[in-house]
Coordinates of C-alpha atoms in Angstrom, one line a residue:
Chain A
X24 CA 29.4 -17.9 -12.9
X25 CA 31.9 -18.0 -15.6
X26 CA 34.5 -16.3 -13.5
X27 CA 33.8 -18.7 -10.7
X28 CA 34.3 -21.7 -12.9
X29 CA 37.5 -20.3 -14.1
X30 CA 38.9 -20.0 -10.6
X31 CA 37.7 -23.5 -9.7
X32 CA 39.5 -24.8 -12.7
X33 CA 42.6 -23.0 -11.7
X34 CA 42.6 -24.4 -8.2
X35 CA 42.0 -27.9 -9.5
X36 CA 45.0 -27.5 -11.7
X37 CA 46.9 -26.9 -8.5
X38 CA 48.1 -23.6 -9.6
X39 CA 50.3 -25.1 -12.2
X40 CA 48.6 -23.0 -14.8
X41 CA 49.3 -19.8 -13.0
X42 CA 52.4 -19.2 -14.9
X43 CA 50.3 -18.8 -18.0
X44 CA 47.6 -16.7 -16.5
X45 CA 49.2 -13.4 -17.1
X46 CA 49.8 -14.3 -20.7
X47 CA 46.3 -15.3 -21.3
X48 CA 44.1 -13.1 -19.2
X49 CA 40.8 -14.2 -20.9
X50 CA 40.4 -17.2 -18.7
X51 CA 37.4 -19.3 -20.0
X52 CA 38.6 -19.4 -23.6
X53 CA 42.2 -19.9 -22.6
X54 CA 41.7 -22.7 -20.2
X55 CA 41.9 -25.7 -22.5
X56 CA 44.8 -24.2 -24.3
X57 CA 46.6 -23.7 -21.0
X58 CA 46.0 -27.2 -19.9
X59 CA 47.6 -28.7 -23.0
X60 CA 50.4 -26.2 -23.0
X61 CA 51.3 -26.5 -19.4
X62 CA 52.2 -30.2 -19.4
X63 CA 55.7 -29.9 -20.8
X64 CA 56.2 -26.8 -18.7
X65 CA 55.4 -28.8 -15.6
X66 CA 58.1 -31.3 -16.2
X67 CA 60.4 -28.5 -17.0
X68 CA 59.7 -26.9 -13.7
X69 CA 60.2 -30.2 -11.8
X70 CA 63.5 -30.7 -13.4
X71 CA 64.7 -27.3 -12.4
X72 CA 63.2 -27.1 -8.9
X73 CA 64.8 -30.0 -7.2
X74 CA 66.6 -30.1 -3.9
X75 CA 67.3 -26.8 -2.1
X76 CA 65.3 -24.6 -4.5
X77 CA 61.9 -26.3 -3.7
X78 CA 60.9 -23.9 -0.8
X79 CA 61.3 -21.0 -3.2
X80 CA 58.9 -22.7 -5.6
X81 CA 56.3 -23.2 -2.8
X82 CA 56.5 -19.5 -2.0
X83 CA 56.0 -18.7 -5.6
X84 CA 53.0 -21.0 -5.7
X85 CA 51.4 -19.1 -2.8
X86 CA 52.0 -15.8 -4.6
X87 CA 50.5 -17.2 -7.7
X88 CA 47.5 -18.5 -5.8
X89 CA 47.0 -15.1 -4.2
X90 CA 47.2 -13.4 -7.6
X91 CA 44.6 -15.8 -9.0
X92 CA 42.3 -15.3 -6.1
X93 CA 42.6 -11.5 -6.5
X94 CA 42.1 -11.7 -10.2
X95 CA 39.1 -14.0 -9.8
X96 CA 37.4 -12.0 -7.1
X97 CA 38.0 -8.9 -9.3
X98 CA 36.2 -10.6 -12.1
X99 CA 33.3 -11.6 -9.8
X100 CA 33.1 -8.1 -8.4
X101 CA 33.0 -6.6 -11.9
X102 CA 30.3 -9.1 -13.0
X103 CA 28.3 -8.4 -9.9
X104 CA 28.6 -4.7 -10.4
X105 CA 27.4 -4.9 -14.0
X106 CA 24.6 -7.3 -13.0
X107 CA 23.2 -5.1 -10.2
X108 CA 23.5 -2.0 -12.4
X109 CA 21.4 -3.7 -15.0
X110 CA 18.8 -4.9 -12.5
X111 CA 18.4 -1.5 -11.0
X112 CA 18.1 0.0 -14.5
X113 CA 15.3 -2.4 -15.4
X114 CA 13.6 -1.7 -12.1
X115 CA 13.7 2.0 -12.6
X116 CA 12.3 1.6 -16.1
X117 CA 9.5 -0.5 -14.7
X118 CA 8.7 2.1 -12.0
X119 CA 8.7 4.8 -14.7
X120 CA 6.2 2.8 -16.8
X121 CA 4.0 2.2 -13.8
X122 CA 4.2 5.9 -12.8
X123 CA 2.9 6.8 -16.2
X124 CA -0.3 4.8 -15.9
X125 CA -0.8 5.4 -12.1
X126 CA -4.0 7.1 -10.9
X127 CA -3.7 10.6 -9.6
X128 CA -2.0 12.2 -12.6
X129 CA -4.3 15.2 -12.4
X130 CA -4.6 17.9 -9.9
X131 CA -7.2 19.4 -7.6
X132 CA -7.9 22.9 -6.2
X133 CA -10.2 22.9 -3.2
X134 CA -10.9 24.8 0.0
X135 CA -9.6 23.4 3.3
X136 CA -11.6 23.4 6.5
X137 CA -10.1 26.8 7.4
X138 CA -11.3 28.3 4.1
X139 CA -7.9 28.4 2.5
X140 CA -7.5 27.4 -1.2
X141 CA -5.3 24.2 -1.4
X142 CA -4.1 22.5 -4.5
X143 CA -2.5 19.1 -5.0
X144 CA 0.9 20.9 -5.4
X145 CA 0.7 21.9 -1.7
X146 CA 0.9 18.2 -0.7
X147 CA 3.6 17.1 -3.1
X148 CA 6.7 15.8 -1.4
X149 CA 4.6 14.4 1.4
X150 CA 3.1 10.9 2.0
X151 CA -0.7 11.3 2.0
X152 CA -3.5 9.0 3.2
X153 CA -6.7 10.1 1.4
X154 CA -10.3 9.3 2.2
X155 CA -13.4 10.5 0.4
X156 CA -16.6 10.7 2.4
X157 CA -19.3 13.0 3.8
X158 CA -20.0 14.5 7.3
X159 CA -23.6 13.1 7.4
X160 CA -22.2 9.6 6.9
X161 CA -23.9 7.2 9.5
X162 CA -21.1 4.8 10.4
X163 CA -18.6 3.8 7.7
X164 CA -16.9 7.2 7.2
X165 CA -16.3 7.9 10.9
X166 CA -15.0 4.3 11.4
X167 CA -12.6 4.6 8.5
X168 CA -11.5 8.1 9.5
X169 CA -10.9 6.8 13.1
X170 CA -8.8 4.0 11.6
X171 CA -6.9 6.4 9.3
X172 CA -6.2 8.7 12.3
X173 CA -4.9 5.8 14.4
X174 CA -2.7 4.7 11.5
X175 CA -1.2 8.2 11.2
X176 CA -0.7 8.4 14.9
X177 CA 1.1 5.0 14.9
X178 CA 3.3 6.1 12.0
X179 CA 4.1 9.3 13.9
X180 CA 5.4 7.2 16.7
X181 CA 8.1 5.8 14.3
X182 CA 10.8 8.5 14.2
X183 CA 12.5 7.0 11.2
X184 CA 9.5 7.8 9.0
X185 CA 8.4 11.1 7.6
X186 CA 5.0 12.4 8.9
X187 CA 2.1 11.2 6.9
X188 CA -0.6 13.8 5.9
X189 CA -4.2 12.6 6.3
X190 CA -6.7 14.2 3.9
X191 CA -10.5 14.0 3.8
X192 CA -12.3 15.1 0.6
X193 CA -16.0 15.4 0.7
X194 CA -18.3 13.8 -1.8
X195 CA -21.2 15.9 -0.6
X196 CA -20.3 19.6 -1.4
X197 CA -24.0 20.6 -1.2
X198 CA -24.0 20.2 2.6
X199 CA -20.3 20.0 3.5
X200 CA -19.1 23.6 3.4
X201 CA -16.1 25.0 5.2
X202 CA -17.7 25.3 8.7
X203 CA -19.2 21.8 8.4
X204 CA -15.8 20.4 7.6
X205 CA -14.2 22.4 10.4
X206 CA -16.7 20.9 12.9
X207 CA -16.1 17.4 11.5
X208 CA -12.3 17.1 11.2
X209 CA -11.7 18.1 14.8
X210 CA -13.1 14.7 15.9
X211 CA -10.2 13.0 14.2
X212 CA -6.4 13.3 13.9
X213 CA -5.1 16.9 14.6
X214 CA -3.4 17.0 11.2
X215 CA -6.4 15.9 9.3
X216 CA -7.3 18.4 6.5
X217 CA -10.9 18.5 5.2
X218 CA -11.3 19.6 1.6
X219 CA -14.4 20.9 -0.1
X220 CA -15.4 23.0 -3.1
X221 CA -18.0 23.5 -5.8
X222 CA -19.6 20.3 -7.0
X223 CA -17.5 20.5 -10.2
X224 CA -14.2 20.9 -8.2
X225 CA -15.1 18.0 -5.9
X226 CA -16.1 15.8 -8.8
X227 CA -12.9 16.6 -10.6
X228 CA -10.8 15.7 -7.5
X229 CA -12.6 12.4 -7.1
X230 CA -12.5 11.4 -10.8
X231 CA -8.7 11.5 -10.6
X232 CA -8.8 8.5 -8.2
X233 CA -11.8 6.9 -9.9
X234 CA -14.0 7.7 -6.9
X235 CA -17.7 6.8 -7.3
X236 CA -20.3 8.9 -5.4
X237 CA -24.0 9.0 -5.8
X238 CA -26.4 10.9 -3.5
X239 CA -29.5 8.9 -2.5
X240 CA -33.1 10.2 -2.5
X241 CA -33.9 13.0 -0.1
X242 CA -36.4 12.5 2.8
X243 CA -38.9 15.1 4.1
X244 CA -36.1 16.8 6.1
X245 CA -34.0 17.1 3.0
X246 CA -31.6 14.6 4.5
X247 CA -29.9 12.0 2.3
X248 CA -27.1 9.4 2.3
X249 CA -24.4 9.4 -0.3
X250 CA -23.3 6.1 -1.6
X251 CA -19.6 6.3 -2.3
X252 CA -16.2 4.6 -2.7
X253 CA -15.0 3.7 0.8
X254 CA -11.3 3.2 0.3
X255 CA -8.4 4.8 2.0
X256 CA -5.8 5.7 -0.6
X257 CA -2.0 5.9 -0.1
X258 CA -0.6 8.7 -2.3
X259 CA 3.2 8.9 -2.8
X260 CA 5.2 12.1 -2.5
X261 CA 4.9 12.6 -6.3
X262 CA 1.1 12.7 -5.9
X263 CA 0.4 9.4 -7.5
X264 CA -1.8 6.5 -6.3
X265 CA 0.3 3.8 -4.7
X266 CA -2.0 1.5 -2.7
X267 CA -5.5 1.3 -1.3
X268 CA -7.0 -0.2 1.8
X269 CA -10.6 -1.4 2.1
X270 CA -12.7 -1.9 5.2
X271 CA -11.3 -5.4 5.8
X272 CA -7.8 -4.1 6.3
X273 CA -7.0 -3.6 10.0
X274 CA -5.1 -0.6 11.4
X275 CA -2.0 -2.8 11.9
X276 CA -2.1 -4.1 8.4
X277 CA -2.3 -0.5 7.0
X278 CA 0.5 0.7 9.2
X279 CA 2.7 -2.2 8.1
X280 CA 1.9 -1.6 4.4
X281 CA 2.5 2.1 4.5
X282 CA 5.8 1.6 6.4
X283 CA 7.0 -0.8 3.7
X284 CA 5.9 1.5 0.9
X285 CA 7.8 4.4 2.5
X286 CA 11.0 2.4 3.1
X287 CA 11.1 0.9 -0.4
X288 CA 10.4 4.2 -1.9
X289 CA 13.3 5.8 -0.1
X290 CA 15.6 3.0 -1.1
X291 CA 14.7 3.4 -4.8
X292 CA 15.2 7.1 -4.6
X293 CA 18.6 6.6 -3.1
X294 CA 19.7 4.2 -5.8
X295 CA 18.5 6.6 -8.4
X296 CA 20.5 9.4 -6.8
X297 CA 23.6 7.2 -6.7
X298 CA 23.6 6.7 -10.5
Chain B
X1155 CA -29.2 20.8 9.1
X1156 CA -25.8 20.1 10.6
X1157 CA -24.3 16.7 10.8
X1158 CA -24.2 14.9 14.1
X1159 CA -20.9 15.5 16.1
X1160 CA -18.9 12.8 17.7
X1161 CA -21.0 12.7 20.9
X1162 CA -24.3 12.5 19.0
X1163 CA -22.9 9.8 16.7
X1164 CA -21.8 7.8 19.7
X1165 CA -25.3 8.2 21.4
X1166 CA -27.0 7.1 18.2
X1167 CA -24.7 4.1 17.8
X1168 CA -25.2 3.1 21.4
X1169 CA -29.0 3.2 21.2
X1170 CA -28.7 1.2 17.9
X1171 CA -26.6 -1.5 19.6
X1172 CA -29.1 -1.7 22.5
X1173 CA -32.0 -2.0 20.1
X1174 CA -30.3 -4.6 18.0
X1175 CA -29.4 -6.7 21.0
X1176 CA -33.0 -6.5 22.2
X1177 CA -34.3 -7.6 18.8
X1178 CA -31.7 -10.5 18.7
X1179 CA -32.8 -11.6 22.2
X1180 CA -36.5 -11.4 21.5
X1181 CA -36.6 -13.1 18.1
X1182 CA -37.0 -9.8 16.2
X1183 CA -40.4 -8.9 17.8
X1184 CA -40.6 -5.2 17.6
X1185 CA -43.4 -5.0 20.2
X1186 CA -41.1 -6.2 23.0
X1187 CA -38.4 -3.6 22.1
X1188 CA -40.8 -0.6 21.6
X1189 CA -39.0 1.5 24.2
X1190 CA -35.6 1.0 22.7
X1191 CA -37.0 1.6 19.2
X1192 CA -38.3 5.0 20.1
X1193 CA -35.0 5.9 21.8
X1194 CA -33.1 4.8 18.7
X1195 CA -35.4 7.0 16.6
X1196 CA -34.9 9.9 19.0
X1197 CA -31.2 9.8 19.1
X1198 CA -30.5 9.2 15.4
X1199 CA -31.4 11.3 12.3
X1200 CA -34.3 9.8 10.4
X1201 CA -32.0 8.9 7.4
X1202 CA -29.7 7.0 9.7
X1203 CA -32.6 5.1 11.3
X1204 CA -33.6 4.0 7.8
X1205 CA -30.0 3.2 6.9
X1206 CA -29.4 1.2 10.0
X1207 CA -32.6 -0.7 9.7
X1208 CA -31.7 -1.8 6.2
X1209 CA -28.2 -2.5 7.3
X1210 CA -29.4 -4.9 10.0
X1211 CA -31.5 -6.7 7.5
X1212 CA -28.5 -7.0 5.2
X1213 CA -26.2 -8.2 8.0
X1214 CA -28.7 -10.8 9.1
X1215 CA -29.1 -11.9 5.5
X1216 CA -25.3 -12.1 5.1
X1217 CA -25.0 -14.2 8.2
X1218 CA -27.7 -16.5 7.0
X1219 CA -25.9 -17.0 3.7
X1220 CA -22.7 -17.7 5.5
X1221 CA -24.0 -20.1 8.1
X1222 CA -26.7 -21.9 6.1
X1223 CA -26.3 -22.9 2.5
X1224 CA -28.2 -21.0 -0.1
X1225 CA -31.7 -22.3 -0.7
X1226 CA -33.2 -21.2 -4.0
X1227 CA -36.8 -20.1 -3.9
X1228 CA -39.2 -22.8 -5.0
X1229 CA -40.5 -22.1 -8.4
X1230 CA -44.1 -22.7 -9.5
X1231 CA -45.1 -26.3 -9.2
X1232 CA -45.6 -28.1 -12.4
X1233 CA -49.0 -29.5 -12.7
X1234 CA -48.8 -33.2 -13.4

């Protein structure tokens, strides 16, 4: 703003002050001084530039104006550069702070539905949609997994976005072994990976995202229902929790949210790379 | 015991929806929906039957809370 005022002042002065500009490059402080100093000079110029020499003076005036504008826009440019640099630095610091307190700092090591051991490191660098549930789940888990699959399919349709990896981690390791998960995941998105493990491994994976799971009482068939957190988590490529979606969120809302997260994330990474 | 696959899930949900519609239409009288009730129990695992029965009660309660205002239960009458 200071630089802008400086130029406005110069223009109002009709460029009479231009003569002094190169002598006193620090504009804001110098303005008042210039004003008072320029008066006698003006009369001086008038006296000298009378008659045939006036066109030459007008030309000079234009040159001066151009120089002022160049100089002023240079000042604005410099100020703008410093300002955006500072804003970006603050934003990076804030993101770094949030990163340090984000959920998902830990790791997991589980078996996928093909029986291979998968750790969290295998999924780093990818956007992940994560859901915790169990294969005997009556209605909520299949609904949410259908929704998650539709979201992934919709995002796949956008060529500008990287593919999103859907993950399903069981909260019922007692019944959900590798074959049970293999049967279950084939009803959903073809890229969906089901993960299971020992009760300790599964609990450890859930604890990292503050997932609650509590098996209910068993009936005479040994069947039971597990009460659990029914959120879809969005995990960033650095493995940290970024957002969550509850049952009230529609497929379209989730797609829009994930898309925004991916776009913003890319933008921030680029600005970091540029510095 | 293996978990129901997608066709079995769908069959269970469909029988549930039919039963619930019948109950809605018949003022929740179980006797007039006996046929659908036994189909529902045949197509869904016993745990799911229990779960969906409770869920219907909850959904009805929720609807009542949202449409009608909350009426606190009447306490013991004070003797005058």
